CSV table of C-alpha atoms in Angstrom, one decimal:
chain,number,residue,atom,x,y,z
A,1,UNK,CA,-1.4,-74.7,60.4
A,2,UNK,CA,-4.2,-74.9,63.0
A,3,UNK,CA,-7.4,-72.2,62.0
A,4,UNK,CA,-10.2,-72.1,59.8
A,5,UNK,CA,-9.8,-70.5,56.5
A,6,UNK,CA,-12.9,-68.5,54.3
A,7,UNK,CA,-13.0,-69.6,50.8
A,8,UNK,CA,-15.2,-68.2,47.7
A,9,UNK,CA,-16.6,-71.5,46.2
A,10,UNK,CA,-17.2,-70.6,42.3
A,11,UNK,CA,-19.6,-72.9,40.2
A,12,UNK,CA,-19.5,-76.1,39.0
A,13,UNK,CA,-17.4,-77.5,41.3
A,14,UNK,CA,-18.1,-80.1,44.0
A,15,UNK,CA,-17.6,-79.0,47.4
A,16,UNK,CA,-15.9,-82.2,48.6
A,17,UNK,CA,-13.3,-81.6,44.6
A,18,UNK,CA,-12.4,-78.0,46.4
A,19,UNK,CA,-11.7,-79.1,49.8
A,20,UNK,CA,-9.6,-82.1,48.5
A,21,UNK,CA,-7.7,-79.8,45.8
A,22,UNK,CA,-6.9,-77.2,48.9
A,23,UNK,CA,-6.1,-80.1,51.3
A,24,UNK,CA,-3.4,-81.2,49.1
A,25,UNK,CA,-1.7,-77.8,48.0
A,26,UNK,CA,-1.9,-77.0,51.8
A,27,UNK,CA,-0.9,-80.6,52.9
A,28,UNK,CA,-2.9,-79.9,55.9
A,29,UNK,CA,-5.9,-82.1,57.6
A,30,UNK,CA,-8.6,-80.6,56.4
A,31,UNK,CA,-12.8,-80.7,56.7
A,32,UNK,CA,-15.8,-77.9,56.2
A,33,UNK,CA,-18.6,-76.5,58.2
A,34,UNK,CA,-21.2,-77.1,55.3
A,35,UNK,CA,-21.5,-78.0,51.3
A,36,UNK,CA,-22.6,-75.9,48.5
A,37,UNK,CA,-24.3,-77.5,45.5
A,38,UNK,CA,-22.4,-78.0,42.1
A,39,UNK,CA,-23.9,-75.2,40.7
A,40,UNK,CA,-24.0,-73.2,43.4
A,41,UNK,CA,-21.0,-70.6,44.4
A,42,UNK,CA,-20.1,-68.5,47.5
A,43,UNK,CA,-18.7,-69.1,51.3
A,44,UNK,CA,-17.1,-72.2,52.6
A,45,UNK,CA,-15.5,-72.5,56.3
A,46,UNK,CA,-13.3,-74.9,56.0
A,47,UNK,CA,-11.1,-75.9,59.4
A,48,UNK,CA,-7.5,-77.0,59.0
A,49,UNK,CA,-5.0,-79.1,61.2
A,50,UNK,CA,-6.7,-78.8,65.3
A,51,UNK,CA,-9.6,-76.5,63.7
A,52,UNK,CA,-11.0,-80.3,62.3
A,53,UNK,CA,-11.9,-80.6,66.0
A,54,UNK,CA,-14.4,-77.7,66.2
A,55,UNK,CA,-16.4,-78.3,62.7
A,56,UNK,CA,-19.7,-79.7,64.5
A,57,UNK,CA,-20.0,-76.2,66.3
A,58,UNK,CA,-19.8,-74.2,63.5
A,59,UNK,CA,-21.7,-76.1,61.3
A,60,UNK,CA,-24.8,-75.1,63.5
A,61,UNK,CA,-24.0,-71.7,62.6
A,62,UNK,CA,-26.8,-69.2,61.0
A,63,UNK,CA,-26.8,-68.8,57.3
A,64,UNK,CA,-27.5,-66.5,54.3
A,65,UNK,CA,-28.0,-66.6,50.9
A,66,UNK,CA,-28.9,-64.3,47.8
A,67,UNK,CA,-31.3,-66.8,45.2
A,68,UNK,CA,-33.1,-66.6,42.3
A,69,UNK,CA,-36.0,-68.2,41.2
A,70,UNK,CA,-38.1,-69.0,38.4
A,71,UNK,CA,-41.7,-69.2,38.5
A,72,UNK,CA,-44.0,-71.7,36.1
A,73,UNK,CA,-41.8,-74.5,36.0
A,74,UNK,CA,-40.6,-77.7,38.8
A,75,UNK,CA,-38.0,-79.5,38.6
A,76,UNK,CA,-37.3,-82.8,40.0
A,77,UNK,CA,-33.7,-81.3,41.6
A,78,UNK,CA,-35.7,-77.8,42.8
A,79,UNK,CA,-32.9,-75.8,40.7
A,80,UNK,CA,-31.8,-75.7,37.2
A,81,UNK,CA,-29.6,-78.7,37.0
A,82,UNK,CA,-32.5,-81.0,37.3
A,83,UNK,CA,-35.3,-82.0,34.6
A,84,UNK,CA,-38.5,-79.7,33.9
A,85,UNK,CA,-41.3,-82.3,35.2
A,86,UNK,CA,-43.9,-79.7,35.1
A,87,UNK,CA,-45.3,-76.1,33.0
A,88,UNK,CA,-48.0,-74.0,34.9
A,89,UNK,CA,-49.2,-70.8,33.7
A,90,UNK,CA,-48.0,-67.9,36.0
A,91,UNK,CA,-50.7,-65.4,37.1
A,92,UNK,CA,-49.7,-63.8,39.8
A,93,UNK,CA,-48.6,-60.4,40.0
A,94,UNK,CA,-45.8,-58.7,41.8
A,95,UNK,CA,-47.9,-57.5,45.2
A,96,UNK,CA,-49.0,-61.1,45.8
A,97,UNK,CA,-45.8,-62.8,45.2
A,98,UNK,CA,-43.9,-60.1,48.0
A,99,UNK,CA,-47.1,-61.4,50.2
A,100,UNK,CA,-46.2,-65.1,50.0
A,101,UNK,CA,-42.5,-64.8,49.7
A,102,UNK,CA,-42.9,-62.6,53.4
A,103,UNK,CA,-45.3,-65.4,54.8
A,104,UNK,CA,-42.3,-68.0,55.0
A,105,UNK,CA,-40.4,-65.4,57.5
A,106,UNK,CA,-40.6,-67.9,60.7
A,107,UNK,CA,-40.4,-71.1,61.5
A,108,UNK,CA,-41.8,-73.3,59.5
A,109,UNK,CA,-41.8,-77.5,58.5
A,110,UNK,CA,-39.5,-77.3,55.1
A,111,UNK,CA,-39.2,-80.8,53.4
A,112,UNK,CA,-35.7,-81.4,52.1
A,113,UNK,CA,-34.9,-82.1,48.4
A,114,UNK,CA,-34.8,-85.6,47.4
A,115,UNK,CA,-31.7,-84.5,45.2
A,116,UNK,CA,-29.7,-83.9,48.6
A,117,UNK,CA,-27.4,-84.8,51.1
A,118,UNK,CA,-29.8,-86.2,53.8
A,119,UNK,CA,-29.3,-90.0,54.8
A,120,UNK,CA,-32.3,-92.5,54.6
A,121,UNK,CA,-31.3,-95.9,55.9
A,122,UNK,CA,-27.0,-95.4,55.3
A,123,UNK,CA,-27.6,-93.8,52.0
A,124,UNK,CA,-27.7,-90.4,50.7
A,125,UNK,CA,-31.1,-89.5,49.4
A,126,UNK,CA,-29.5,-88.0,46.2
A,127,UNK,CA,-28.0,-91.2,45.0
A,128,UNK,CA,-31.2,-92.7,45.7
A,129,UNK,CA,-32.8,-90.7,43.8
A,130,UNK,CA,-30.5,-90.8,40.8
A,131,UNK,CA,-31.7,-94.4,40.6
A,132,UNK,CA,-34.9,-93.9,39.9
A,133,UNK,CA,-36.1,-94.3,43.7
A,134,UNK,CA,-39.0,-92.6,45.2
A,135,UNK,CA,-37.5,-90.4,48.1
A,136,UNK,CA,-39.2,-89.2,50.8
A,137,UNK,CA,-37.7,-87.1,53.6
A,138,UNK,CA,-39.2,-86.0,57.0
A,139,UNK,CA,-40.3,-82.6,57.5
A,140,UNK,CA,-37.6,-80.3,59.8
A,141,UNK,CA,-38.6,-77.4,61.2
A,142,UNK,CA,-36.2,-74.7,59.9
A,143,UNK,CA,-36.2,-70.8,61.0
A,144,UNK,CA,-36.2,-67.8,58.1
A,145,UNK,CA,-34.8,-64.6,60.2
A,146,UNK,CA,-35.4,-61.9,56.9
A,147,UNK,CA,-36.0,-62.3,53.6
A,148,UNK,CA,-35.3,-58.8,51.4
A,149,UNK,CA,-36.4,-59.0,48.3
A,150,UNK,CA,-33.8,-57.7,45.8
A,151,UNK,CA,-35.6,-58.0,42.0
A,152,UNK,CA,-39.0,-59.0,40.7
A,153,UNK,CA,-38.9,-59.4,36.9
A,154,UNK,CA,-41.7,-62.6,36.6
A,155,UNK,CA,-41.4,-65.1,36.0
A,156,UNK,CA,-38.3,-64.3,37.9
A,157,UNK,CA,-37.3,-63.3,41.2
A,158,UNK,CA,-34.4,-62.8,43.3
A,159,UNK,CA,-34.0,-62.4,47.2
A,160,UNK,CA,-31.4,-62.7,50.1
A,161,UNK,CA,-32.4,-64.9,52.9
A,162,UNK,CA,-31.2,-64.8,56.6
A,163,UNK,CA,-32.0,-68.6,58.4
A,164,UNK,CA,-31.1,-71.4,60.2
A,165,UNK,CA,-28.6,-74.2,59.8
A,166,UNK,CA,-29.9,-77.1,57.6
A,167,UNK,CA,-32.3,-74.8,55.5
A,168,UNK,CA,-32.5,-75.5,52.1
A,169,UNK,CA,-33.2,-72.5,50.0
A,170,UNK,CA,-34.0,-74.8,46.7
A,171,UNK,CA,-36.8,-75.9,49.0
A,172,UNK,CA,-37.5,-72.6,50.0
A,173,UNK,CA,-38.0,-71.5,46.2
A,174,UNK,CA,-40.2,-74.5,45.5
A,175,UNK,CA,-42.8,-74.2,48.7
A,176,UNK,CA,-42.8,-70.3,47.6
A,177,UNK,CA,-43.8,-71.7,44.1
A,178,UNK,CA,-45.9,-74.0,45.5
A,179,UNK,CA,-47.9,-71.4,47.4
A,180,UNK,CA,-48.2,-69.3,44.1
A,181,UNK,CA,-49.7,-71.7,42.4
A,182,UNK,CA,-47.4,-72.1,39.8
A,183,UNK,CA,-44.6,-73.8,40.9
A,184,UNK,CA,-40.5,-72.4,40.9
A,185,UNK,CA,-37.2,-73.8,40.8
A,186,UNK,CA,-34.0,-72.1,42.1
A,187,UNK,CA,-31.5,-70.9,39.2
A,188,UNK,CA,-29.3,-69.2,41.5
A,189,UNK,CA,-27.3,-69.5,44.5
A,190,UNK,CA,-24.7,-67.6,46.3
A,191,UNK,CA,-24.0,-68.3,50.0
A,192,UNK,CA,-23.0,-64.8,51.7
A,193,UNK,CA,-22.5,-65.0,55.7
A,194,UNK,CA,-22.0,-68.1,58.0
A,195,UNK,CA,-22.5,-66.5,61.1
A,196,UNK,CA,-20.3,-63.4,61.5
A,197,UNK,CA,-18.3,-64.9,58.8
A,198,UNK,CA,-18.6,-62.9,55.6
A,199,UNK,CA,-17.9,-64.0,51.9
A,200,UNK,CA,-15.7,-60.5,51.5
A,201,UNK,CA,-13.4,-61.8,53.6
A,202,UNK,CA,-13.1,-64.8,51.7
A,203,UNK,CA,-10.4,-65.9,49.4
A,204,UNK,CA,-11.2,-67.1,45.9
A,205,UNK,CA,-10.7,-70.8,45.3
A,206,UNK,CA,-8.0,-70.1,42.7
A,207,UNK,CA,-6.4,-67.6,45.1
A,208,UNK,CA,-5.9,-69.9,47.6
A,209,UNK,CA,-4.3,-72.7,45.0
A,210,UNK,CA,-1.7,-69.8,43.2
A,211,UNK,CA,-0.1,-68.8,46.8
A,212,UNK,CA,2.5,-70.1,48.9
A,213,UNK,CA,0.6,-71.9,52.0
A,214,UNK,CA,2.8,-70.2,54.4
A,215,UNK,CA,1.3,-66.8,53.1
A,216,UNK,CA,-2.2,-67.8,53.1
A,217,UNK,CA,-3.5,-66.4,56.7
A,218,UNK,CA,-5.9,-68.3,58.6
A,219,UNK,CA,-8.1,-67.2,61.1
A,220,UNK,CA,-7.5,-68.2,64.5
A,221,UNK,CA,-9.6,-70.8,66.5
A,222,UNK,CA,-10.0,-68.4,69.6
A,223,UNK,CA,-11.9,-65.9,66.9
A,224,UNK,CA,-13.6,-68.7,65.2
A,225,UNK,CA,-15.3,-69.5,68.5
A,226,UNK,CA,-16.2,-66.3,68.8
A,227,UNK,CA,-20.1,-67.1,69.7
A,228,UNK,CA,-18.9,-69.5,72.9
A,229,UNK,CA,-18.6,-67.8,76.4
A,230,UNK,CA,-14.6,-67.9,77.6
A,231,UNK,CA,-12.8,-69.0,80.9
A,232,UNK,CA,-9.6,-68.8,81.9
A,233,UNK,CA,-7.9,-71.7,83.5
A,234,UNK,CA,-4.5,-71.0,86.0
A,235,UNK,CA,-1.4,-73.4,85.5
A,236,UNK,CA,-2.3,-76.4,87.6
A,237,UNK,CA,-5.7,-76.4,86.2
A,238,UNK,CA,-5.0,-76.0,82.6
A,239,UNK,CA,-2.4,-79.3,83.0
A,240,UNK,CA,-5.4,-81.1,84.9
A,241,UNK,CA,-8.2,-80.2,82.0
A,242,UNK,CA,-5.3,-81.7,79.4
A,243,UNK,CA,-5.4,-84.8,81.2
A,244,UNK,CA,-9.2,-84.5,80.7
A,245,UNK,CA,-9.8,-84.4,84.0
A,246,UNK,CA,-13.2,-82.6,85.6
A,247,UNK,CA,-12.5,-79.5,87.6
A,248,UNK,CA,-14.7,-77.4,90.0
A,249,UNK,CA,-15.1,-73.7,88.8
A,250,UNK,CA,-17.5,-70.5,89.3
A,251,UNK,CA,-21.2,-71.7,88.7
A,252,UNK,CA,-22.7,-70.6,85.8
A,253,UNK,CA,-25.5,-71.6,83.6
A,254,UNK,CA,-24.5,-75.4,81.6
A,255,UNK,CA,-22.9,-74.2,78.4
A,256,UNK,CA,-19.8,-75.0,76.3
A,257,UNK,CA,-17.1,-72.9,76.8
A,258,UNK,CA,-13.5,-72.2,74.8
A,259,UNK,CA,-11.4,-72.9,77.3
A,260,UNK,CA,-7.9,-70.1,78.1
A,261,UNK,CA,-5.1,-70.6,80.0
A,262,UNK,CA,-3.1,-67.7,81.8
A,263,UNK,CA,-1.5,-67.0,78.3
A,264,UNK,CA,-4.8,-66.5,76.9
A,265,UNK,CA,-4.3,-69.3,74.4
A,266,UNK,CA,-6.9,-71.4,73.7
A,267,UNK,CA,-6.5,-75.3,75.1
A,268,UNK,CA,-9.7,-76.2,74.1
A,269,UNK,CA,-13.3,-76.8,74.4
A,270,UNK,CA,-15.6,-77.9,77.8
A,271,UNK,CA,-18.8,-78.2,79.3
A,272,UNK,CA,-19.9,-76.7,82.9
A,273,UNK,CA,-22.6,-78.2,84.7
A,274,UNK,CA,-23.6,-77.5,88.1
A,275,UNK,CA,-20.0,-75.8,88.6
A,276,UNK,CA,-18.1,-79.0,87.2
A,277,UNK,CA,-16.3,-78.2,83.9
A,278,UNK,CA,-15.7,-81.0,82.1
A,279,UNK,CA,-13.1,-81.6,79.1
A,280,UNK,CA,-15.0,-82.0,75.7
A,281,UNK,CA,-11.9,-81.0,73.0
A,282,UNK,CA,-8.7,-80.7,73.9
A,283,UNK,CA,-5.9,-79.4,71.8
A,284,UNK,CA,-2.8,-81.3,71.6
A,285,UNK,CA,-1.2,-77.7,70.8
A,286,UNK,CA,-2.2,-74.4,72.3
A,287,UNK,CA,-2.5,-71.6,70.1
A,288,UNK,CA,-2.6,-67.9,70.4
């Protein structure tokens, strides 16, 4: 089985307990384009057998989410399965809060969750943190596309987010808080689209675990890359670029490129630069 395959993540499950429980009913090499948190649910890319080999360019991938926060009260995790550290009174009213929630569309320096994945020195900062450690994170500039507000009842608030990979939307909720003068913490996540890739598509986690694996369909490499620019190699060419070798094609601007062959199966993955195309993946088997 070579493909990526969409999967609904429910709640309360690690994302690293749902991609080992599918690796082993699929008996398949197996990784994913991105974690949720524990309590968070929604769409998971995971890539299966050769699709392993193409996880760093869809991780990069645009996001978007639907979250809910709550206004008056931080936590030390920015969602609900951390510890209150802090009550403000919230007095604000709904105008002002659509104002600040539309100031964040743009770029902007988020500051990541010390309860997160992020490495400082070797070490995740969440692990860290859960012993007792003062965390502090850089800054990264992250982009917000659109943010739709869906529901204002304060002190909560829900809306869908469009943005770049590595936002964090518990961060998101918090700096919103933060601007409102009354702090917030996120109750509630759902993932919805990674890239074109859309959680109606996906299959539920116990879905995936009650069917056969030879009936579970996967979607093809050639589609997952749908966002890379294609060329098409001819016989001798395609044997040369599976021995890794450079090869001299049509100049175009330096890009990555899903490489074809005359069957229109994809080989793999190269660079060109200055009319030079150079190997980066290669798959050991072609696929349609």
């Amino acid at each position: 089985m070579d493909g990526i395959l969409l999967v609904n993540k429910p709640k309360f499950i690690t994302s690293n307990d749902l991609v080992i429980k599918i690796k082993k009913h699929l008996n398949e090499k197996m990784g994913h384009t991105g974690t949720l948190d524990y309590a968070a649910s929604g769409l998971m890319v995971l890539t299966v057998g050769q699709g392993t080999k193409i996880t760093q360019y869809l991780q990069k991938l645009d996001k978007q989410y639907i979250a809910e926060g709550k206004l008056g009260e931080i936590t030390d995790t920015y969602d609900s399965q951390g510890k209150i550290i802090e009550t403000k009174p919230v007095e604000i009213d709904e105008e002002k809060l659509k104002e600040i929630i539309f100031s964040f569309v743009g770029e902007y320096l988020q500051t990541p969750p010390p309860y997160s994945s992020k490495r400082i020195g070797g070490t995740r900062a969440y692990k860290l943190a859960k012993k007792g450690v003062e965390v502090q994170l850089k800054p990264v500039l992250v982009k917000i596309y659109s943010i739709e507000i869906l529901e204002i009842n304060l002190p909560y608030f829900k809306i869908k987010v469009d943005c770049s990979s590595g936002t964090y939307i518990r961060s998101l909720i918090k700096d919103i808080g933060d601007k409102a003068g009354c702090g917030a913490y996120m109750t509630d996540l759902v993932r919805t689209k990674i890239g074109q890739f859309d959680l109606k598509d996906a299959l539920s986690f116990e879905e995936i675990l009650k069917k056969n694996p030879n009936q579970i369909k996967l979607i093809s490499l050639k589609d997952a890359l749908y966002f890379l620019p294609k060329i098409k190699l001819n016989q001798d060419y395609e044997k040369r670029f599976k021995h890794g070798q450079r090869l001299i094609v049509d100049c175009m601007e330096s890009k990555d490129v899903k490489v074809l062959n005359e069957k229109h199966e994809l080989i793999g993955i190269g660079e060109i630069k200055e009319c030079v195309l150079k190997p980066k993946i290669v798959l050991a088997r072609s696929e349609n």
